[in-house]
Structures are given as structure tokens and as C-alpha cells.
PDB file of C-alpha atoms in Angstrom:
ATOM      1  CA  MET A   1     112.424  88.473  87.849  1.00 32.00           C
ATOM      2  CA  LYS A   2     115.729  89.904  87.445  1.00 32.00           C
ATOM      3  CA  LYS A   3     116.076  92.246  84.412  1.00 34.00           C
ATOM      4  CA  ASN A   4     118.449  94.352  82.563  1.00 33.00           C
ATOM      5  CA  ARG A   5     119.928  97.540  83.996  1.00 31.00           C
ATOM      6  CA  PRO A   6     117.716 100.539  82.917  1.00 30.00           C
ATOM      7  CA  THR A   7     120.679 103.049  82.557  1.00 31.00           C
ATOM      8  CA  THR A   8     124.301 103.302  83.539  1.00 28.00           C
ATOM      9  CA  THR A   9     123.723 106.691  85.125  1.00 28.00           C
ATOM     10  CA  ILE A  10     121.943 105.534  88.325  1.00 26.00           C
ATOM     11  CA  ARG A  11     124.406 105.127  91.063  1.00 28.00           C
ATOM     12  CA  TRP A  12     125.109 101.694  92.797  1.00 28.00           C
ATOM     13  CA  PRO A  13     122.412 101.082  95.413  1.00 34.00           C
ATOM     14  CA  TRP A  14     119.450 102.104  93.105  1.00 35.00           C
ATOM     15  CA  LEU A  15     121.051 100.291  90.284  1.00 39.00           C
ATOM     16  CA  ALA A  16     121.602  97.156  92.205  1.00 41.00           C
ATOM     17  CA  TRP A  17     118.148  97.197  93.877  1.00 45.00           C
ATOM     18  CA  LEU A  18     116.268  97.723  90.598  1.00 51.00           C
ATOM     19  CA  PRO A  19     116.670  94.188  89.338  1.00 49.00           C
ATOM     20  CA  LEU A  20     116.083  92.913  92.930  1.00 47.00           C
ATOM     21  CA  ALA A  21     112.900  94.905  93.073  1.00 47.00           C
ATOM     22  CA  ALA A  22     111.721  93.321  89.814  1.00 42.00           C
ATOM     23  CA  CYS A  23     112.299  89.905  91.002  1.00 42.00           C
ATOM     24  CA  VAL A  24     110.534  90.631  94.376  1.00 41.00           C
ATOM     25  CA  LEU A  25     107.571  92.368  92.893  1.00 38.00           C
ATOM     26  CA  ALA A  26     106.860  89.912  89.914  1.00 37.00           C
ATOM     27  CA  SER A  27     107.416  86.765  92.192  1.00 38.00           C
ATOM     28  CA  ALA A  28     104.348  86.691  94.410  1.00 35.00           C
ATOM     29  CA  VAL A  29     100.917  85.184  93.540  1.00 32.00           C
ATOM     30  CA  ALA A  30     100.040  83.077  96.443  1.00 34.00           C
ATOM     31  CA  ARG A  31      97.609  84.864  98.761  1.00 35.00           C
ATOM     32  CA  ALA A  32      99.633  84.575 102.084  1.00 40.00           C
ATOM     33  CA  GLY A  33     102.729  86.001 100.354  1.00 59.00           C
ATOM     34  CA  GLY A  34     101.359  89.333  99.798  1.00 75.00           C
ATOM     35  CA  HIS A  35     104.378  91.784  98.969  1.00 86.00           C
ATOM     36  CA  PHE A  36     106.697  89.805 101.286  1.00 92.00           C
ATOM     37  CA  ASP A  37     109.737  88.257  99.482  1.00 91.00           C
ATOM     38  CA  VAL A  38     109.427  84.702 100.975  1.00 94.00           C
ATOM     39  CA  ASP A  39     106.184  82.921  99.956  1.00 93.00           C
ATOM     40  CA  ASP A  40     104.305  80.353 101.804  1.00 94.00           C
ATOM     41  CA  ALA A  41     103.083  76.869 100.390  1.00 95.00           C
ATOM     42  CA  GLY A  42      99.274  77.728 100.513  1.00 93.00           C
ATOM     43  CA  THR A  43      97.029  78.373  97.564  1.00 94.00           C
ATOM     44  CA  LEU A  44      93.574  79.838  97.282  1.00 94.00           C
ATOM     45  CA  ASP A  45      90.668  77.594  98.073  1.00 93.00           C
ATOM     46  CA  ALA A  46      88.539  75.961  95.279  1.00 93.00           C
ATOM     47  CA  GLY A  47      86.151  78.630  93.723  1.00 93.00           C
ATOM     48  CA  GLN A  48      88.247  81.558  95.089  1.00 95.00           C
ATOM     49  CA  CYS A  49      90.013  84.515  93.462  1.00 96.00           C
ATOM     50  CA  GLN A  50      92.079  87.511  94.892  1.00 95.00           C
ATOM     51  CA  TYR A  51      93.797  90.559  93.809  1.00 93.00           C
ATOM     52  CA  GLU A  52      97.007  91.896  95.343  1.00 94.00           C
ATOM     53  CA  ALA A  53      98.247  95.420  94.849  1.00 95.00           C
ATOM     54  CA  TRP A  54     101.140  97.170  96.593  1.00 94.00           C
ATOM     55  CA  TRP A  55     103.390 100.169  96.197  1.00 94.00           C
ATOM     56  CA  GLY A  56     106.966 100.634  97.515  1.00 91.00           C
ATOM     57  CA  ARG A  57     109.979 102.847  97.477  1.00 91.00           C
ATOM     58  CA  THR A  58     113.694 102.568  98.651  1.00 85.00           C
ATOM     59  CA  GLY A  59     116.540 104.915  99.070  1.00 78.00           C
ATOM     60  CA  PRO A  60     116.563 108.772  99.035  1.00 75.00           C
ATOM     61  CA  GLU A  61     116.533 109.016  95.168  1.00 75.00           C
ATOM     62  CA  PRO A  62     114.066 106.915  95.185  1.00 80.00           C
ATOM     63  CA  VAL A  63     113.515 103.631  93.327  1.00 84.00           C
ATOM     64  CA  THR A  64     109.669 103.051  93.310  1.00 88.00           C
ATOM     65  CA  GLY A  65     107.513 100.006  92.406  1.00 88.00           C
ATOM     66  CA  LEU A  66     103.855  99.496  91.779  1.00 92.00           C
ATOM     67  CA  HIS A  67     102.395  95.807  91.451  1.00 93.00           C
ATOM     68  CA  LEU A  68      98.988  94.465  90.412  1.00 94.00           C
ATOM     69  CA  GLY A  69      98.494  90.696  90.478  1.00 92.00           C
ATOM     70  CA  PRO A  70      95.079  89.029  90.105  1.00 95.00           C
ATOM     71  CA  SER A  71      94.758  85.112  90.633  1.00 95.00           C
ATOM     72  CA  CYS A  72      92.195  82.379  90.675  1.00 96.00           C
ATOM     73  CA  ARG A  73      92.019  78.798  91.856  1.00 96.00           C
ATOM     74  CA  VAL A  74      91.522  76.766  88.693  1.00 96.00           C
ATOM     75  CA  GLY A  75      91.167  72.982  89.447  1.00 95.00           C
ATOM     76  CA  PRO A  76      94.276  71.829  91.516  1.00 95.00           C
ATOM     77  CA  VAL A  77      96.390  74.881  90.635  1.00 96.00           C
ATOM     78  CA  GLU A  78      96.382  78.594  91.404  1.00 96.00           C
ATOM     79  CA  LEU A  79      96.797  80.706  88.124  1.00 96.00           C
ATOM     80  CA  GLY A  80      97.549  84.379  88.168  1.00 94.00           C
ATOM     81  CA  PHE A  81      99.059  87.292  86.239  1.00 95.00           C
ATOM     82  CA  SER A  82     101.545  89.910  87.519  1.00 91.00           C
ATOM     83  CA  PHE A  83     102.130  93.541  86.334  1.00 92.00           C
ATOM     84  CA  ASP A  84     104.859  95.594  87.670  1.00 90.00           C
ATOM     85  CA  ARG A  85     106.023  99.197  86.902  1.00 90.00           C
ATOM     86  CA  LEU A  86     109.449 100.079  88.293  1.00 87.00           C
ATOM     87  CA  SER A  87     110.791 103.658  88.247  1.00 87.00           C
ATOM     88  CA  ALA A  88     114.247 105.176  89.020  1.00 82.00           C
ATOM     89  CA  GLU A  89     115.516 108.837  88.104  1.00 78.00           C
ATOM     90  CA  GLY A  90     112.788 109.161  85.564  1.00 80.00           C
ATOM     91  CA  ILE A  91     113.569 105.702  83.850  1.00 83.00           C
ATOM     92  CA  HIS A  92     110.537 103.328  83.814  1.00 84.00           C
ATOM     93  CA  THR A  93     110.380  99.556  83.458  1.00 85.00           C
ATOM     94  CA  VAL A  94     107.376  97.509  82.990  1.00 89.00           C
ATOM     95  CA  ILE A  95     107.424  93.731  83.351  1.00 89.00           C
ATOM     96  CA  ALA A  96     104.437  91.336  83.064  1.00 92.00           C
ATOM     97  CA  GLY A  97     103.616  87.700  82.817  1.00 93.00           C
ATOM     98  CA  PRO A  98     101.600  84.550  83.900  1.00 95.00           C
ATOM     99  CA  GLN A  99     102.166  82.569  87.264  1.00 94.00           C
ATOM    100  CA  LEU A 100     101.241  79.085  88.370  1.00 96.00           C
ATOM    101  CA  LYS A 101     101.375  77.630  91.868  1.00 96.00           C
ATOM    102  CA  TRP A 102     100.604  74.014  92.747  1.00 97.00           C
ATOM    103  CA  ASN A 103     100.423  72.694  96.253  1.00 97.00           C
ATOM    104  CA  PHE A 104     101.580  69.003  96.013  1.00 97.00           C
ATOM    105  CA  PHE A 105     101.749  68.221  99.721  1.00 97.00           C
ATOM    106  CA  GLY A 106      99.640  69.175 102.655  1.00 95.00           C
ATOM    107  CA  PRO A 107      97.001  71.273 101.009  1.00 93.00           C
ATOM    108  CA  ALA A 108      94.691  71.710 104.011  1.00 92.00           C
ATOM    109  CA  ALA A 109      94.859  75.094 105.502  1.00 86.00           C
ATOM    110  CA  ASP A 110      95.939  73.823 108.911  1.00 88.00           C
ATOM    111  CA  ALA A 111      98.359  71.139 107.665  1.00 94.00           C
ATOM    112  CA  PRO A 112     101.490  70.960 109.942  1.00 96.00           C
ATOM    113  CA  LEU A 113     103.649  70.589 106.888  1.00 98.00           C
ATOM    114  CA  SER A 114     102.993  71.696 103.348  1.00 97.00           C
ATOM    115  CA  ALA A 115     104.951  72.127 100.024  1.00 98.00           C
ATOM    116  CA  ALA A 116     104.221  73.799  96.657  1.00 97.00           C
ATOM    117  CA  ILE A 117     105.936  74.629  93.451  1.00 97.00           C
ATOM    118  CA  SER A 118     105.593  78.068  91.855  1.00 95.00           C
ATOM    119  CA  LEU A 119     106.381  78.962  88.322  1.00 94.00           C
ATOM    120  CA  GLY A 120     106.368  82.113  86.372  1.00 92.00           C
ATOM    121  CA  ALA A 121     107.304  83.921  83.142  1.00 92.00           C
ATOM    122  CA  VAL A 122     107.832  87.458  82.802  1.00 89.00           C
ATOM    123  CA  PHE A 123     108.275  89.822  79.654  1.00 91.00           C
ATOM    124  CA  ASP A 124     110.073  93.281  79.586  1.00 88.00           C
ATOM    125  CA  VAL A 125     107.161  95.069  77.908  1.00 86.00           C
ATOM    126  CA  ARG A 126     109.152  98.283  77.290  1.00 78.00           C
ATOM    127  CA  ARG A 127     112.124  96.462  75.769  1.00 73.00           C
ATOM    128  CA  GLY A 128     110.642  94.239  72.988  1.00 71.00           C
ATOM    129  CA  GLY A 129     109.113  91.608  75.319  1.00 69.00           C
ATOM    130  CA  ARG A 130     112.252  89.927  76.303  1.00 79.00           C
ATOM    131  CA  ALA A 131     111.538  87.093  78.485  1.00 88.00           C
ATOM    132  CA  GLY A 132     112.583  85.849  81.890  1.00 89.00           C
ATOM    133  CA  GLY A 133     111.271  83.430  84.426  1.00 90.00           C
ATOM    134  CA  GLN A 134     111.192  81.996  87.997  1.00 92.00           C
ATOM    135  CA  LEU A 135     110.974  78.726  89.662  1.00 94.00           C
ATOM    136  CA  VAL A 136     110.515  78.461  93.496  1.00 96.00           C
ATOM    137  CA  LEU A 137     109.837  75.579  95.937  1.00 97.00           C
ATOM    138  CA  PRO A 138     107.938  77.015  98.979  1.00 96.00           C
ATOM    139  CA  VAL A 139     107.699  74.899 102.140  1.00 98.00           C
ATOM    140  CA  THR A 140     105.689  75.791 105.223  1.00 97.00           C
ATOM    141  CA  TRP A 141     105.886  74.299 108.703  1.00 98.00           C
ATOM    142  CA  ARG A 142     103.306  75.079 111.339  1.00 97.00           C
ATOM    143  CA  PRO A 143     104.623  74.178 114.805  1.00 97.00           C
ATOM    144  CA  ALA A 144     101.719  75.947 116.563  1.00 96.00           C
ATOM    145  CA  ASP A 145      98.441  77.448 115.624  1.00 93.00           C
ATOM    146  CA  SER A 146      99.870  80.826 115.819  1.00 96.00           C
ATOM    147  CA  LEU A 147     103.323  80.244 114.145  1.00 97.00           C
ATOM    148  CA  GLN A 148     104.218  79.406 110.592  1.00 97.00           C
ATOM    149  CA  LEU A 149     107.883  79.118 109.288  1.00 98.00           C
ATOM    150  CA  HIS A 150     108.343  79.429 105.725  1.00 97.00           C
ATOM    151  CA  ALA A 151     111.427  78.444 103.478  1.00 98.00           C
ATOM    152  CA  ASN A 152     111.925  79.019  99.926  1.00 97.00           C
ATOM    153  CA  ILE A 153     114.587  77.754  97.342  1.00 97.00           C
ATOM    154  CA  GLY A 154     114.632  78.368  93.586  1.00 95.00           C
ATOM    155  CA  ALA A 155     116.057  80.332  90.755  1.00 94.00           C
ATOM    156  CA  ASP A 156     115.439  83.521  88.550  1.00 91.00           C
ATOM    157  CA  TRP A 157     116.260  83.771  84.977  1.00 90.00           C
ATOM    158  CA  ALA A 158     117.047  87.311  83.806  1.00 85.00           C
ATOM    159  CA  THR A 159     114.901  88.887  80.954  1.00 82.00           C
ATOM    160  CA  GLY A 160     116.972  89.121  77.766  1.00 76.00           C
ATOM    161  CA  THR A 161     120.198  87.450  78.818  1.00 81.00           C
ATOM    162  CA  GLY A 162     118.630  84.246  80.403  1.00 82.00           C
ATOM    163  CA  ALA A 163     121.203  84.448  83.216  1.00 88.00           C
ATOM    164  CA  ARG A 164     120.316  82.311  86.065  1.00 93.00           C
ATOM    165  CA  THR A 165     120.700  83.305  89.691  1.00 92.00           C
ATOM    166  CA  PRO A 166     119.715  81.337  92.808  1.00 95.00           C
ATOM    167  CA  ARG A 167     116.851  82.553  94.992  1.00 94.00           C
ATOM    168  CA  ALA A 168     116.353  81.467  98.833  1.00 96.00           C
ATOM    169  CA  GLY A 169     114.836  82.704 101.980  1.00 95.00           C
ATOM    170  CA  LEU A 170     113.375  82.071 105.514  1.00 98.00           C
ATOM    171  CA  ALA A 171     110.561  83.680 107.245  1.00 97.00           C
ATOM    172  CA  ALA A 172     108.431  83.476 110.429  1.00 98.00           C
ATOM    173  CA  GLU A 173     104.911  84.542 110.707  1.00 97.00           C
ATOM    174  CA  TRP A 174     103.396  84.857 114.025  1.00 97.00           C
ATOM    175  CA  ALA A 175      99.647  85.620 114.519  1.00 97.00           C
ATOM    176  CA  LEU A 176      99.113  87.720 117.511  1.00 97.00           C
ATOM    177  CA  ASP A 177      95.197  87.175 117.075  1.00 95.00           C
ATOM    178  CA  GLU A 178      92.768  86.748 114.152  1.00 92.00           C
ATOM    179  CA  LYS A 179      93.437  90.305 112.907  1.00 95.00           C
ATOM    180  CA  VAL A 180      97.232  90.874 113.366  1.00 97.00           C
ATOM    181  CA  SER A 181     100.303  88.915 112.180  1.00 97.00           C
ATOM    182  CA  LEU A 182     103.898  89.910 112.548  1.00 98.00           C
ATOM    183  CA  ILE A 183     106.316  88.672 109.828  1.00 97.00           C
ATOM    184  CA  ALA A 184     110.018  88.771 109.786  1.00 97.00           C
ATOM    185  CA  GLU A 185     112.245  87.243 106.940  1.00 96.00           C
ATOM    186  CA  ARG A 186     115.680  87.127 105.401  1.00 97.00           C
ATOM    187  CA  SER A 187     116.075  86.302 101.603  1.00 94.00           C
ATOM    188  CA  ARG A 188     118.516  86.422  98.793  1.00 93.00           C
ATOM    189  CA  ALA A 189     117.744  87.267  95.178  1.00 90.00           C
ATOM    190  CA  SER A 190     119.909  88.457  92.308  1.00 84.00           C
ATOM    191  CA  GLY A 191     122.922  87.962  94.554  1.00 87.00           C
ATOM    192  CA  VAL A 192     121.744  90.611  97.176  1.00 90.00           C
ATOM    193  CA  TRP A 193     120.447  89.902 100.622  1.00 94.00           C
ATOM    194  CA  THR A 194     117.412  91.706 102.116  1.00 93.00           C
ATOM    195  CA  SER A 195     115.894  91.655 105.650  1.00 96.00           C
ATOM    196  CA  ARG A 196     112.322  92.627 105.960  1.00 96.00           C
ATOM    197  CA  ILE A 197     110.057  93.103 108.987  1.00 97.00           C
ATOM    198  CA  GLY A 198     106.298  93.895 108.888  1.00 97.00           C
ATOM    199  CA  GLY A 199     102.687  93.154 109.525  1.00 96.00           C
ATOM    200  CA  ARG A 200      99.495  91.982 108.067  1.00 96.00           C
ATOM    201  CA  PHE A 201      96.354  93.562 109.434  1.00 97.00           C
ATOM    202  CA  SER A 202      92.890  92.090 108.497  1.00 96.00           C
ATOM    203  CA  LEU A 203      90.199  94.479 107.940  1.00 96.00           C
ATOM    204  CA  THR A 204      87.625  91.691 107.142  1.00 96.00           C
ATOM    205  CA  PRO A 205      88.151  87.911 106.908  1.00 92.00           C
ATOM    206  CA  LEU A 206      88.731  88.508 103.174  1.00 95.00           C
ATOM    207  CA  ILE A 207      90.607  91.798 103.005  1.00 96.00           C
ATOM    208  CA  SER A 208      93.955  92.703 104.479  1.00 96.00           C
ATOM    209  CA  VAL A 209      96.716  95.230 104.473  1.00 97.00           C
ATOM    210  CA  ASP A 210     100.401  94.641 104.572  1.00 95.00           C
ATOM    211  CA  VAL A 211     103.066  97.017 105.672  1.00 97.00           C
ATOM    212  CA  SER A 212     106.835  96.208 105.769  1.00 96.00           C
ATOM    213  CA  ALA A 213     110.289  97.987 106.179  1.00 96.00           C
ATOM    214  CA  SER A 214     113.421  96.412 104.648  1.00 93.00           C
ATOM    215  CA  ARG A 215     117.147  96.745 104.341  1.00 94.00           C
ATOM    216  CA  THR A 216     118.929  95.580 101.078  1.00 90.00           C
ATOM    217  CA  GLY A 217     122.376  95.015 100.137  1.00 86.00           C
ATOM    218  CA  PRO A 218     125.744  95.661 101.832  1.00 87.00           C
ATOM    219  CA  ARG A 219     125.116  99.269 102.087  1.00 84.00           C
ATOM    220  CA  GLY A 220     121.864  98.653 103.888  1.00 86.00           C
ATOM    221  CA  VAL A 221     119.511 100.556 101.489  1.00 88.00           C
ATOM    222  CA  ASN A 222     116.146 101.258 103.291  1.00 92.00           C
ATOM    223  CA  GLY A 223     112.884 100.351 101.691  1.00 92.00           C
ATOM    224  CA  PHE A 224     109.138 100.533 102.601  1.00 94.00           C
ATOM    225  CA  VAL A 225     106.184  98.719 101.047  1.00 94.00           C
ATOM    226  CA  VAL A 226     102.336  98.884 101.729  1.00 96.00           C
ATOM    227  CA  GLY A 227      99.959  96.361 100.147  1.00 95.00           C
ATOM    228  CA  LEU A 228      96.307  95.629  99.865  1.00 96.00           C
ATOM    229  CA  ASN A 229      94.937  91.898  99.401  1.00 95.00           C
ATOM    230  CA  HIS A 230      91.296  91.058  98.635  1.00 96.00           C
ATOM    231  CA  GLU A 231      89.924  87.472  98.300  1.00 95.00           C
ATOM    232  CA  PHE A 232      86.507  86.819  96.799  1.00 95.00           C
ATOM    233  CA  GLY A 233      84.431  83.962  95.324  1.00 92.00           C
ATOM    234  CA  TRP A 234      84.061  83.546  91.479  1.00 77.00           C
ATOM    235  CA  LYS A 235      81.539  80.654  91.454  1.00 63.00           C
TER     236      LYS A 235
END
């Protein structure tokens, strides 16, 4: 979620990217989203949990981010919790909060069309627990077994001020085989556009690694993220 600027001494690309990074890192709970900005409409199967972890950096300064996010399927919804630590030029920001995702249309894994609603709240832990939030509607269309197209629309509420900004994005996910998928996306959050391309590599049926490169904002700030996703049963 978008949050307040950590300091006025950070120059523009890093200052502009930091709230965007917070928004991106804190947003994803769904298992197929990983660290990618555009989420899909899928949720975990009944009786399943997962954890996601990723680390990213952008720019030569750099701005870095660390994310940890466990989640479990509980009844018809997926419940999770996100923890994100962002750093730039010695300034650290920590945001954390609960997440909920409900697939209300096309819940089957192979459904040709599915839709969900994702809700989240975050709290700026280092600045008195000031709250923010997010609402996203992810839609997934599967025109072929190997191809998925994802669309997101929603909004973010900044911690502290409560200022609302729109969020939107489109992504294509192409499975080369059972172990490798390529993902390309274009998204807008906190008033800034980001283009991202990367891949998902399955080490086992329940463990995967994500890697991506991105360009953010009108000055084309480059970024890189690597993530780990692990799904497991809890009952």
C-alpha cells in the first residue's frame, strides 16, 4: 500500500519508487501472484497453506525490499498476513497487515473465466501504526491450457493520510511446460506505470522460484526481484 515518504533527501526516482514498492510488496497474497504486480483470480485449494518470500532492489542507490507472506485457505476464503521491509539510503520502513481473498466466480483451477475480490489492510509499524488499505478485483481468462490472461482493477489507500489512488494492470502468463512459465505485465499504482517481465520455475509441484526485471516511472528506473513460493497441506 502506498505510504508516506521516508525523507525529503532521497532524490526523485527512489522517492517515487518507494511508495510504489510498498504498494506492490504488500499486495500479493494469492499463490499464483508471487511477487508479480498483477494478481490472478485463483486461491489456494481447501486444506492448503503457503508462504511467499521475495527480495528486490531498484536503481543504483538502491531501494531494496524484503517480503514475507504466509496464507491459508479457511472455508471459502484465503486468509494471509504480509510483512514488508523497505530500505533506501539508510531509511527503513516496515509495513504489515492482514489480507483476504475470495474467488466468487469460476473457482475451479481450470475454469476458462474466473474472478475474485482481494482486500487488505496495512499498518506502518515504525510510524505509530498508521493504517492504509487496498481493494483489488482480479479477473483471469484462460483462452488455452498453456495461456492465462489476468486483469486487475482497484484502489490503494495511503497509510496516515488515507489518500486514495487507482490501481490497474494487465498480464499474460504462458506455460512452456509443467516447470517453466513466462510472465509479462503492465501495471499502474500510486500514479506510476511499471513494466515487468520474468518467469516462474517449478522445483517441485509445490515449490517454485520467481525471477523478474522491471522498469518503473517516466525515467525508466530498473528493478530486479527474486522470490520463493512453497505450498503445503495443513490438515
